[in-house]
CSV table of C-alpha atoms in Angstrom, one decimal:
chain,number,residue,atom,x,y,z
A,29,TYR,CA,-48.4,-100.5,-74.2
A,30,ILE,CA,-44.9,-99.3,-75.1
A,31,ARG,CA,-43.8,-99.5,-71.5
A,32,SER,CA,-45.0,-103.0,-70.9
A,33,MET,CA,-43.5,-104.1,-74.3
A,34,MET,CA,-40.1,-102.8,-73.2
A,35,SER,CA,-40.3,-104.6,-69.9
A,36,LEU,CA,-40.9,-107.8,-71.9
A,37,LYS,CA,-37.8,-107.0,-73.8
A,38,TYR,CA,-35.8,-107.2,-70.5
A,39,PHE,CA,-37.5,-110.4,-69.5
A,40,ALA,CA,-36.6,-111.9,-72.9
A,41,GLU,CA,-33.0,-111.1,-72.4
A,42,ILE,CA,-32.6,-112.6,-69.0
A,43,ASN,CA,-34.4,-115.8,-70.0
A,44,LYS,CA,-33.8,-116.3,-73.7
A,45,THR,CA,-35.0,-119.8,-74.1
A,46,SER,CA,-38.3,-120.1,-72.3
A,47,ILE,CA,-40.1,-116.8,-72.2
A,48,LYS,CA,-39.8,-116.1,-75.9
A,49,SER,CA,-41.5,-119.3,-76.7
A,50,THR,CA,-44.6,-118.7,-74.6
A,51,THR,CA,-47.8,-117.9,-76.4
A,52,ASP,CA,-48.8,-115.2,-73.9
A,53,PHE,CA,-45.6,-113.4,-74.5
A,54,GLU,CA,-46.0,-113.2,-78.2
A,55,ILE,CA,-49.7,-112.3,-78.0
A,56,HIS,CA,-48.9,-109.3,-75.7
A,57,LEU,CA,-46.2,-108.0,-77.9
A,58,VAL,CA,-48.2,-108.3,-81.1
A,59,LYS,CA,-51.3,-106.8,-79.5
A,60,GLY,CA,-49.3,-103.8,-78.3
A,61,TYR,CA,-47.6,-103.4,-81.7
A,62,ASN,CA,-50.9,-103.5,-83.6
A,63,ILE,CA,-52.3,-100.8,-81.3
A,64,ILE,CA,-49.3,-98.6,-81.9
A,65,ARG,CA,-49.5,-99.1,-85.6
A,66,GLU,CA,-53.2,-98.2,-85.7
A,67,ARG,CA,-52.6,-95.0,-83.8
A,68,LYS,CA,-50.0,-93.7,-86.2
A,69,ASN,CA,-51.0,-90.4,-87.8
A,70,PRO,CA,-50.9,-90.0,-91.6
A,71,ASP,CA,-47.7,-87.9,-91.3
A,72,GLY,CA,-45.9,-90.6,-89.3
A,73,SER,CA,-46.3,-89.0,-85.9
A,74,PHE,CA,-48.1,-90.1,-82.7
A,75,SER,CA,-50.4,-88.2,-80.4
A,76,PHE,CA,-51.3,-88.4,-76.8
A,77,LYS,CA,-55.0,-87.5,-77.4
A,78,GLY,CA,-55.9,-89.8,-80.2
A,79,ARG,CA,-55.1,-90.2,-83.8
A,80,GLY,CA,-54.6,-87.0,-85.7
A,81,LYS,CA,-54.7,-84.6,-82.7
A,82,TYR,CA,-51.8,-82.7,-81.3
A,83,GLU,CA,-48.8,-84.5,-82.8
A,84,SER,CA,-46.1,-85.0,-80.3
A,85,ILE,CA,-42.4,-84.8,-81.1
A,86,TRP,CA,-41.4,-86.5,-77.8
A,87,LEU,CA,-43.9,-89.3,-78.1
A,88,THR,CA,-43.0,-90.0,-81.7
A,89,ALA,CA,-39.3,-90.1,-80.8
A,90,LEU,CA,-40.1,-92.4,-77.9
A,91,ILE,CA,-42.0,-94.9,-80.0
A,92,VAL,CA,-39.5,-95.1,-82.9
A,93,LYS,CA,-36.6,-95.7,-80.4
A,94,CYS,CA,-38.6,-98.4,-78.7
A,95,LEU,CA,-39.7,-100.1,-81.9
A,96,LYS,CA,-36.0,-100.4,-82.8
A,97,GLN,CA,-35.4,-102.2,-79.5
A,98,LEU,CA,-38.2,-104.7,-80.2
A,99,GLU,CA,-37.1,-105.7,-83.7
A,100,ASP,CA,-35.4,-108.9,-82.5
A,101,LEU,CA,-38.7,-110.0,-80.8
A,102,ILE,CA,-41.4,-109.4,-83.3
A,103,THR,CA,-41.6,-108.3,-86.9
A,104,ILE,CA,-41.7,-104.5,-87.2
A,105,ASP,CA,-42.8,-102.6,-90.3
A,106,GLU,CA,-39.7,-100.5,-91.2
A,107,ASN,CA,-42.0,-97.9,-92.7
A,108,LEU,CA,-43.4,-97.3,-89.2
A,109,ILE,CA,-40.0,-96.3,-87.9
A,110,GLU,CA,-38.9,-94.4,-91.1
A,111,ASN,CA,-42.1,-92.4,-91.3
A,112,GLY,CA,-41.7,-91.4,-87.7
A,113,LEU,CA,-38.1,-90.2,-88.3
A,114,ASP,CA,-39.3,-88.3,-91.4
A,115,PHE,CA,-41.8,-86.5,-89.2
A,116,LEU,CA,-39.2,-85.6,-86.7
A,117,GLN,CA,-36.8,-84.3,-89.4
A,118,LYS,CA,-39.4,-81.8,-90.5
A,119,PHE,CA,-39.5,-80.2,-87.1
A,120,GLN,CA,-35.8,-79.6,-86.7
A,121,ILE,CA,-35.3,-75.8,-86.4
A,122,ILE,CA,-33.6,-74.3,-89.5
A,123,PRO,CA,-32.6,-70.6,-89.1
A,124,ASN,CA,-34.3,-68.1,-91.4
A,125,SER,CA,-32.8,-65.0,-89.7
A,126,LYS,CA,-29.9,-64.1,-87.4
A,127,LEU,CA,-32.3,-64.1,-84.5
A,128,ASP,CA,-32.9,-67.8,-84.5
A,129,ASP,CA,-29.4,-68.9,-85.6
A,130,ASP,CA,-28.7,-70.0,-82.0
A,131,PHE,CA,-31.6,-72.4,-82.1
A,132,SER,CA,-30.6,-74.0,-85.4
A,133,GLY,CA,-30.6,-77.8,-85.1
A,134,GLY,CA,-32.7,-78.0,-82.0
A,135,PHE,CA,-36.2,-79.3,-81.4
A,136,ASN,CA,-39.0,-78.2,-79.2
A,137,GLU,CA,-42.5,-79.5,-78.7
A,138,PHE,CA,-44.3,-76.4,-79.9
A,139,GLY,CA,-42.4,-75.7,-83.0
A,140,SER,CA,-41.1,-72.3,-81.8
A,141,ASN,CA,-37.8,-71.0,-83.2
A,142,ASN,CA,-37.0,-69.0,-80.1
A,143,GLU,CA,-37.0,-71.7,-77.3
A,144,ILE,CA,-34.0,-73.9,-76.4
A,145,ASP,CA,-34.9,-77.4,-75.2
A,146,VAL,CA,-31.7,-79.4,-74.8
A,147,SER,CA,-33.3,-82.5,-73.2
A,148,LEU,CA,-35.9,-82.9,-76.0
A,149,THR,CA,-33.3,-82.3,-78.7
A,150,ALA,CA,-30.9,-84.8,-77.1
A,151,PHE,CA,-33.8,-87.3,-76.8
A,152,VAL,CA,-34.8,-86.9,-80.5
A,153,ILE,CA,-31.2,-87.2,-81.7
A,154,ILE,CA,-30.8,-90.4,-79.6
A,155,SER,CA,-33.8,-91.8,-81.4
A,156,PHE,CA,-32.1,-91.2,-84.8
A,157,LEU,CA,-28.8,-92.6,-83.6
A,158,GLU,CA,-30.3,-95.8,-82.1
A,159,ASN,CA,-32.0,-96.6,-85.4
A,160,THR,CA,-28.6,-97.3,-86.9
A,161,ARG,CA,-30.1,-98.5,-90.2
A,162,TYR,CA,-31.1,-94.9,-91.0
A,163,ILE,CA,-28.1,-92.9,-89.7
A,164,GLU,CA,-26.7,-92.3,-93.2
A,165,LYS,CA,-30.1,-91.0,-94.4
A,166,TYR,CA,-30.5,-88.5,-91.5
A,167,ILE,CA,-26.8,-87.7,-90.9
A,168,ASP,CA,-27.4,-84.0,-91.4
A,169,VAL,CA,-30.2,-84.0,-88.9
A,170,ILE,CA,-27.9,-85.8,-86.4
A,171,ARG,CA,-24.9,-83.5,-86.9
A,172,LYS,CA,-27.0,-80.3,-86.6
A,173,GLY,CA,-28.7,-81.7,-83.4
A,174,LEU,CA,-25.4,-82.6,-81.8
A,175,ASP,CA,-23.9,-79.2,-82.7
A,176,PHE,CA,-26.9,-77.5,-81.2
A,177,LEU,CA,-26.4,-79.4,-77.9
A,178,ASP,CA,-22.7,-78.5,-77.9
A,179,LYS,CA,-23.2,-74.8,-78.3
A,180,ASN,CA,-26.1,-74.7,-75.7
A,181,THR,CA,-24.5,-76.6,-72.8
A,182,GLU,CA,-25.2,-73.5,-70.6
A,183,HIS,CA,-28.9,-74.3,-70.9
A,184,ILE,CA,-28.5,-77.7,-69.2
A,185,ASN,CA,-30.6,-77.1,-66.1
A,186,ASN,CA,-30.3,-80.4,-64.1
A,187,ASP,CA,-28.5,-83.7,-63.9
A,188,LEU,CA,-31.1,-85.5,-66.0
A,189,ASP,CA,-30.6,-83.1,-68.9
A,190,PHE,CA,-26.9,-83.6,-68.5
A,191,VAL,CA,-27.0,-87.4,-68.7
A,192,ILE,CA,-29.3,-87.4,-71.7
A,193,CYS,CA,-26.9,-85.1,-73.5
A,194,SER,CA,-24.0,-87.3,-72.4
A,195,TYR,CA,-25.7,-90.4,-74.0
A,196,ALA,CA,-26.4,-88.5,-77.2
A,197,PHE,CA,-22.8,-87.3,-77.5
A,198,LYS,CA,-21.4,-90.8,-76.8
A,199,LEU,CA,-23.7,-92.4,-79.3
A,200,GLY,CA,-22.9,-89.8,-82.0
A,201,ASN,CA,-19.1,-90.0,-81.3
A,202,HIS,CA,-19.1,-86.2,-80.8
A,203,SER,CA,-16.0,-84.3,-79.8
A,204,SER,CA,-17.6,-83.3,-76.5
A,205,ALA,CA,-18.3,-86.9,-75.5
A,206,GLU,CA,-15.2,-87.5,-73.5
A,207,ASP,CA,-15.5,-84.3,-71.4
A,208,PHE,CA,-19.1,-85.1,-70.6
A,209,LEU,CA,-18.1,-88.7,-69.8
A,210,LYS,CA,-15.5,-87.6,-67.2
A,211,LEU,CA,-18.0,-85.4,-65.5
A,212,LEU,CA,-20.7,-88.1,-65.7
A,213,ARG,CA,-18.5,-90.6,-63.9
A,214,ARG,CA,-18.1,-88.1,-61.0
A,215,LYS,CA,-21.9,-87.4,-60.9
A,216,SER,CA,-22.8,-91.1,-61.0
A,217,THR,CA,-20.7,-91.8,-57.8
A,218,ASN,CA,-21.1,-88.5,-55.9
A,219,ASP,CA,-24.7,-87.4,-56.6
A,220,PHE,CA,-26.4,-90.8,-56.9
A,221,ARG,CA,-27.5,-90.9,-53.3
A,222,LEU,CA,-28.4,-94.1,-51.4
A,223,VAL,CA,-30.6,-92.8,-48.7
A,224,ARG,CA,-33.1,-89.9,-48.6
A,225,PRO,CA,-35.4,-88.7,-45.8
A,226,ASP,CA,-39.2,-89.1,-45.7
A,227,GLN,CA,-39.3,-92.2,-47.8
A,228,ASP,CA,-43.1,-92.3,-47.7
A,229,SER,CA,-43.6,-88.9,-49.2
A,230,MET,CA,-44.4,-88.1,-52.8
A,231,SER,CA,-41.3,-85.9,-53.1
A,232,TYR,CA,-39.2,-88.8,-52.1
A,233,ARG,CA,-40.7,-91.0,-54.8
A,234,ASP,CA,-40.3,-88.3,-57.4
A,235,GLU,CA,-36.6,-87.9,-56.5
A,236,LEU,CA,-36.2,-91.7,-56.5
A,237,SER,CA,-37.7,-91.9,-59.9
A,238,LYS,CA,-35.3,-89.2,-61.2
A,239,ASP,CA,-32.4,-91.1,-59.6
A,240,ILE,CA,-33.4,-94.3,-61.4
A,241,GLU,CA,-33.8,-92.5,-64.7
A,242,PHE,CA,-30.4,-90.9,-64.2
A,243,ALA,CA,-28.7,-94.2,-63.4
A,244,SER,CA,-30.4,-95.8,-66.4
A,245,TYR,CA,-29.1,-93.2,-68.9
A,246,THR,CA,-25.7,-93.4,-67.3
A,247,LEU,CA,-25.6,-97.2,-67.8
A,248,LEU,CA,-26.7,-96.8,-71.4
A,249,THR,CA,-23.8,-94.4,-71.9
A,250,LEU,CA,-21.2,-96.5,-70.2
A,251,LEU,CA,-22.3,-99.6,-72.1
A,252,GLN,CA,-21.1,-98.0,-75.3
A,253,ILE,CA,-17.5,-98.6,-73.9
A,254,PRO,CA,-16.4,-102.2,-74.0
A,255,ASN,CA,-15.7,-103.7,-70.6
A,256,ASP,CA,-16.1,-100.4,-68.7
A,257,ARG,CA,-15.2,-100.8,-65.1
A,258,ASP,CA,-18.1,-98.7,-63.7
A,259,VAL,CA,-20.9,-100.6,-65.3
A,260,LEU,CA,-21.4,-103.4,-62.8
A,261,PRO,CA,-21.0,-101.2,-59.7
A,262,LEU,CA,-23.5,-98.7,-61.0
A,263,TYR,CA,-25.8,-101.6,-62.0
A,264,SER,CA,-25.7,-102.9,-58.4
A,265,LEU,CA,-26.5,-99.4,-57.2
A,266,LEU,CA,-29.4,-99.2,-59.6
A,267,LEU,CA,-30.8,-102.5,-58.3
A,268,SER,CA,-30.7,-101.1,-54.8
A,269,LYS,CA,-32.8,-98.2,-56.0
A,270,LEU,CA,-35.3,-100.5,-57.8
A,271,ASN,CA,-35.8,-102.5,-54.6
A,272,GLN,CA,-37.3,-99.3,-53.1
A,273,TYR,CA,-39.5,-98.5,-56.1
A,274,ASP,CA,-42.8,-100.2,-57.0
A,275,ASP,CA,-43.1,-99.2,-60.6
A,276,VAL,CA,-39.7,-100.6,-61.7
A,277,PHE,CA,-40.7,-100.6,-65.4
A,278,ASP,CA,-42.5,-97.3,-65.4
A,279,SER,CA,-39.6,-95.9,-67.4
A,280,VAL,CA,-38.8,-97.4,-70.8
A,281,ILE,CA,-35.3,-96.1,-70.4
A,282,THR,CA,-34.8,-98.3,-67.3
A,283,SER,CA,-36.2,-101.3,-69.2
A,284,GLN,CA,-33.8,-100.5,-72.1
A,285,ALA,CA,-30.8,-100.2,-69.8
A,286,LEU,CA,-31.6,-103.5,-67.9
A,287,ALA,CA,-32.1,-105.3,-71.2
A,288,MET,CA,-28.8,-104.0,-72.6
A,289,ILE,CA,-26.9,-105.1,-69.5
A,290,ALA,CA,-28.5,-108.5,-69.6
A,291,LYS,CA,-27.5,-108.8,-73.3
A,292,THR,CA,-24.0,-107.5,-72.8
A,293,TYR,CA,-23.3,-109.8,-69.8
A,294,SER,CA,-25.2,-112.9,-71.1
A,295,THR,CA,-22.3,-115.3,-70.6
A,296,PRO,CA,-23.4,-118.4,-68.7
A,297,THR,CA,-23.0,-118.2,-65.0
A,298,ASN,CA,-22.0,-121.4,-63.3
A,299,PHE,CA,-19.9,-121.4,-60.1
A,300,ASN,CA,-19.8,-122.5,-56.5
A,301,LEU,CA,-20.0,-119.9,-53.8
A,302,THR,CA,-18.7,-120.5,-50.3
A,303,LEU,CA,-19.5,-118.2,-47.4
A,304,SER,CA,-18.6,-118.4,-43.8
A,305,TYR,CA,-18.1,-116.2,-40.8
A,306,GLU,CA,-16.5,-116.6,-37.4
A,307,GLY,CA,-18.1,-119.4,-35.4
A,308,MET,CA,-20.3,-120.8,-38.3
A,309,LYS,CA,-19.8,-123.7,-40.6
A,310,GLU,CA,-19.3,-123.0,-44.3
A,311,MET,CA,-22.4,-122.4,-46.5
A,312,ARG,CA,-22.1,-123.6,-50.1
A,313,HIS,CA,-24.3,-122.5,-52.9
A,314,HIS,CA,-24.3,-123.4,-56.6
A,315,VAL,CA,-25.0,-120.2,-58.6
A,316,THR,CA,-26.4,-120.0,-62.1
A,317,ASN,CA,-28.0,-117.3,-64.3
A,318,TYR,CA,-31.4,-117.9,-62.7
A,319,ASP,CA,-30.5,-117.9,-59.0
A,320,SER,CA,-31.3,-115.2,-56.5
A,321,PHE,CA,-31.4,-115.7,-52.7
A,322,ASP,CA,-31.2,-113.8,-49.5
A,323,LEU,CA,-29.3,-114.8,-46.4
A,324,ASP,CA,-29.9,-113.5,-42.9
A,325,PHE,CA,-27.1,-113.5,-40.3
A,326,PRO,CA,-27.1,-112.9,-36.5
A,327,LYS,CA,-26.3,-109.4,-35.4
A,328,THR,CA,-23.2,-110.7,-33.8
A,329,ALA,CA,-21.8,-112.1,-37.1
A,330,GLN,CA,-18.4,-110.8,-38.2
A,331,ASN,CA,-15.3,-111.7,-40.1
A,332,PHE,CA,-17.0,-113.0,-43.2
A,333,GLU,CA,-15.0,-115.1,-45.7
A,334,VAL,CA,-16.2,-115.5,-49.3
A,335,SER,CA,-14.8,-117.6,-52.1
A,336,ALA,CA,-16.0,-118.6,-55.5
A,337,GLU,CA,-14.9,-121.2,-58.1
A,338,GLY,CA,-16.2,-121.3,-61.7
A,339,GLU,CA,-17.2,-118.7,-64.2
A,340,GLY,CA,-19.8,-116.0,-64.9
A,341,ILE,CA,-21.1,-112.8,-63.3
A,342,ALA,CA,-23.2,-112.3,-60.2
A,343,ILE,CA,-23.7,-109.6,-57.6
A,344,LEU,CA,-23.0,-110.2,-54.0
A,345,GLU,CA,-24.3,-107.5,-51.6
A,346,PHE,CA,-23.8,-107.1,-47.9
A,347,TYR,CA,-26.1,-104.9,-45.8
A,348,PHE,CA,-25.1,-104.1,-42.3
A,349,GLN,CA,-25.4,-101.7,-39.3
A,350,TYR,CA,-22.5,-100.8,-37.1
A,351,VAL,CA,-23.9,-99.8,-33.7
A,352,THR,CA,-21.7,-97.8,-31.4
A,353,VAL,CA,-22.5,-96.7,-27.8
A,354,VAL,CA,-19.3,-95.3,-26.4
A,355,GLY,CA,-15.8,-94.5,-27.6
A,356,ASP,CA,-14.1,-92.0,-29.8
A,357,VAL,CA,-15.6,-91.9,-33.3
A,358,HIS,CA,-12.0,-92.0,-34.7
A,359,ASP,CA,-11.6,-95.4,-33.1
A,360,GLN,CA,-14.6,-96.9,-34.8
A,361,MET,CA,-13.7,-98.5,-38.1
A,362,PHE,CA,-14.1,-101.5,-40.4
A,363,THR,CA,-11.2,-103.6,-41.5
A,364,LEU,CA,-11.4,-105.2,-44.9
A,365,SER,CA,-8.7,-107.5,-46.3
A,366,VAL,CA,-8.6,-109.4,-49.6
A,367,ALA,CA,-6.1,-112.2,-50.1
A,368,ASN,CA,-5.2,-115.1,-52.3
A,369,ILE,CA,-6.9,-113.8,-55.4
A,370,GLU,CA,-5.8,-115.2,-58.7
A,371,LEU,CA,-6.9,-113.4,-61.8
A,372,LYS,CA,-6.0,-114.1,-65.4
A,373,ASN,CA,-6.5,-111.2,-67.8
A,374,GLU,CA,-9.3,-109.9,-65.6
A,375,TYR,CA,-9.7,-107.2,-63.0
A,376,LEU,CA,-11.1,-107.0,-59.5
A,377,LEU,CA,-13.1,-103.9,-58.6
A,378,LEU,CA,-14.0,-103.7,-54.9
A,379,LYS,CA,-16.0,-100.8,-53.5
A,380,VAL,CA,-17.1,-100.5,-49.9
A,381,CYS,CA,-19.8,-98.1,-48.6
A,382,SER,CA,-20.1,-97.8,-44.8
A,383,SER,CA,-21.8,-95.6,-42.3
A,384,TYR,CA,-22.0,-95.5,-38.5
A,385,ARG,CA,-25.4,-95.7,-36.9
């Protein structure tokens, strides 16, 4: 239920007027919320295997962070969130000897004081930080958790661990945030691959899912920076990934990132788009917030010209193949020119990705 509720959060952001007012929308949210409330354990935690069994730190952190995101859609009992945070607070590792001092401030699912889990610790601290109403109450928990991450960076085992820590540092305004952000920008452009082999295999889908999760956390991190130049290009790249993936809203983090982007760039879109290529008459389209369309062109099409008048934000993507039969590979190239652009207090970011085939 928490996954479908978070996907509804995104739909509400992209269509604020109509979807919120529908009865089915409200019924689904309230039904999911009531089930979550009924399954809360007496100590404020949540369990995978039914009420009162095997309390989960990760699941509790997930639910309290998602309930915060849903506060503007339905009425949430504040005690449900605060009791969950109280439960999490009790499981933060506090040293009782020199042996476990290195683990101080961390979290792990099994309550052991001799296991370092940076991704879970970062995830839990994010849940505290996103519930801004309670930051002052749990400030010691947050500081200890961020310091734990800072002194255990050598235990970051993969890119997903890294990006979760980056988001936690940025949310918490930690001194390590900028260093992580610089590396994150490089990873988001260099390691976020567009094409993988064996697209029908389970390993491909698993890697694709990890890529989507990585991009979602990266976007959440960059959205903490006003008007960051990398947000929209990465958003476009994420959309290209989602087009290859059936379970778009399988990840609550992806739903959260998409909802935050929609909310951040919720200015009205209203402009006229003109598109033409050599030998074809101009095509004109009026673009609003609710428009999405695909255009197919002949294989011989070249020399495209695009212009737009109006205001708002939209993504225009070109997909193409460049087929070569003979000739020196060094003579094969694309020419891209941009002219007659007038911008007032704005910027133009243009990225081109091309490959020969």
